[in-house]
Amino acid sequence: MSTKTKILPAKDRLIGAAIELILSQGYNATTVDQICQAAELTKGSFFHYFKNKEVLGIAALETWGAYGKTIYAEAWDDDSDRPLEALYRFIEIMTELSMRPEAPCRCVVGTISQEMAQTNEGLRDACSLQLSIWTEMTAQLIKRAKAHSAPNKAFEPDELAWFLNGIWQGSMLIAKTRQNPQIIAQNLEHARRYVSCLFGSY
Amino acid sequence: MSTKTKILPAKDRLIGAAIELILSQGYNATTVDQICQAAELTKGSFFHYFKNKEVLGIAALETWGAYGKTIYAEAWDDDSDRPLEALYRFIEIMTELSMRPEAPCRCVVGTISQEMAQTNEGLRDACSLQLSIWTEMTAQLIKRAKAHSAPNKAFEPDELAWFLNGIWQGSMLIAKTRQNPQIIAQNLEHARRYVSCLFGSY
Amino acid sequence: MSTKTKILPAKDRLIGAAIELILSQGYNATTVDQICQAAELTKGSFFHYFKNKEVLGIAALETWGAYGKTIYAEAWDDDSDRPLEALYRFIEIMTELSMRPEAPCRCVVGTISQEMAQTNEGLRDACSLQLSIWTEMTAQLIKRAKAHSAPNKAFEPDELAWFLNGIWQGSMLIAKTRQNPQIIAQNLEHARRYVSCLFGSY
Amino acid sequence: MSTKTKILPAKDRLIGAAIELILSQGYNATTVDQICQAAELTKGSFFHYFKNKEVLGIAALETWGAYGKTIYAEAWDDDSDRPLEALYRFIEIMTELSMRPEAPCRCVVGTISQEMAQTNEGLRDACSLQLSIWTEMTAQLIKRAKAHSAPNKAFEPDELAWFLNGIWQGSMLIAKTRQNPQIIAQNLEHARRYVSCLFGSY
DNA sequence: ACGTACGGGACCCCCCGTTAAT
DNA sequence: ATTAACGGGGGGTCCCGTACGT
């Protein structure tokens, strides 16, 4: 996500710079000037590509969502005959993300959601969409696992997906505040145990 | 939380107004002028009581924490011989909060955390403290339950408390973004099931 | 004035779009981008035809002047043996213009004059020229009328022409501000009465 | 109008500076920075007194209107038994204004009207109000003259007042464009002759 | 304790104009 | 002839905080 070699087109450089800055400072604290400086462009160019900061934010959310798809692809796109393992792999991927030492585990969607959902309709809708996509992809995975491995207890795939989304976002929020990513892995482990409980292997 | 009858001392009026505004607009979007207007005071008074906006934020976080203590008291302060029931009651209290139609379920700590944790040390520390208190109180409750009702599976009370905190904050974030509080109760129900799973009654 | 069918060459489309936009928004409020959009061209083309916005403004003033010549031709170009009637017809033409319901009675010269005469020499000179041409044409008409119908009172044709120009511009200004074109016809009627007074028929 | 000695309160200094700048540059070309610099204040102060530039513009229009009242007082407030003479005196006052060598004869109302009437409702209404006040005061004067000196011809005082307003505004516009104030006095002389014609003394 | 006047700084947005390419 | 990309420079707005009264 941090390859902003000047070979990339200007628009992508702007989006990339915005994502990095938003992740490390938040949306409001990130100024258009900072983004332009990081992308090695001027404000004039910025407003050539984006009508305003909100539109850039929406583009950043979409790019972030697409980025997520590549990360989760291994689990989400799994079509093997062992979908339950893919589900556990999914949780594992998140855990791995949380333990990278180089980049703290943060989410553009969660960041912009908390800051802007109440005051900016466009950003709220874009955040809502990304959350829904994440959940839908996960729900599909859960559904496949459920169909394949008869679960121990009754549950709705959608609900479980939202539950995972919730613990994921909440954990990142807490980790950011406590400046300690360990809590994320710890919470994800409990989420995994809950999934095991539902599927009967725990 | 919304009794700001002019009988209250000015400082409390300011904090109360700040909490309401932060909950509905976020921290950055809430200006000192707005707070003063809502508290029916002028900026002169504001800076008489608070050195700057950050200090007010910290005060708001403390007031919010104290407010939480009264809400959760029924569960946290339970010293009956049925602590497990108090634990379930704790989750129930949160669920009830999420279903109030008059005030959307939001949290000053979560809001300020997400917006300011990365850029403002004082606010981050204050948020971190409130999160820790919440977790510690909850962990104590879980510990009592664990001691009384031998659980089915091994788990650390602290970890479970952080897990509950995570799902609580994450759910509020998602509810805010999707403008639908129902997700909170739904997630809390899954959290309850996980607790049941650990304690063997599920 | 509003035939901007795409058959017209690009330059004319730009001028036409500019005139319409200036009439409805003023000169400063009309941006180069708006003009390009209205003309269905891009900025590259704009600056191919016009060195800068000022040059376009000057072109618009000239086009507007030429447009005026066609409108007043019936009176200005009259070479009948009843020039006084042509003079009254001239005032009548203006009155008719002011009562068109479809297009409010406005003038590019007056608009640009008031906005730019003090800060832009090129535009001021172009405006000044158009005002002079209008007055000169009108003065010629008055001169013919004076020569033919011996007036009741002494007056200079040039002065009367400027007087008519003044009441014409001032009335359009007032009409625009009050959003009521009726004042124009009303003032023109008084102008007509003044002419009658001078020529002795009133 | 140009006494902006720093003894005046800040708000008045801002309005005074705005009037001078608007008269010499127009409304759009006058920036908040320029106004602040001329008033020896900072932008922070500006927005303490005025919510935005529009509000300052409205205040400037009101101040300008009040200023006009003092100038025309000699005629408008005349309650002698020779109101027709006051009416001629009124035209004379305008003529004198137009011939001051030190300050070109310009009008804040006319300037802002032409620039902003189409795009800014607040300014348009304020301009419209000032035009109406000017006309109403003048109409009252004409009414008194009509009642006292039986006129030669039938006419409505209101209409004549608007006619004078029109020639006054139009003449200032032309004078500004041609950079020659002489046209104003010339046109006012014709207006005087028209009044004479109506009252029968011409 | 509380209010008003004011300062200083920066943020978003926009707009005119150029350049390289087609 | 026409376009997209990009530069550079403000303009209006706003907001936190201070100084100084009362």
Coordinates of C-alpha atoms (C1' of nucleotides) in Angstrom, one line a residue, chain A residues 10 41-45 48-49, chain F residues 4-11:
Chain A
A10 CA -1.1 11.4 -10.1
L41 CA 1.7 17.5 -6.5
T42 CA 0.1 20.8 -6.0
K43 CA -3.4 21.7 -4.8
G44 CA -4.3 22.8 -8.3
S45 CA -3.8 19.2 -9.4
H48 CA -8.5 18.6 -11.0
Y49 CA -8.9 15.0 -9.9
Chain F
dA4 C1' -6.2 16.2 -20.2
dA5 C1' -3.0 17.0 -16.8
dC6 C1' -1.1 20.1 -13.9
dG7 C1' 0.7 24.6 -11.6
dG8 C1' 0.4 28.5 -8.7
dG9 C1' -1.8 31.6 -6.1
dG10 C1' -5.1 33.5 -3.4
dG11 C1' -10.2 34.1 -1.4

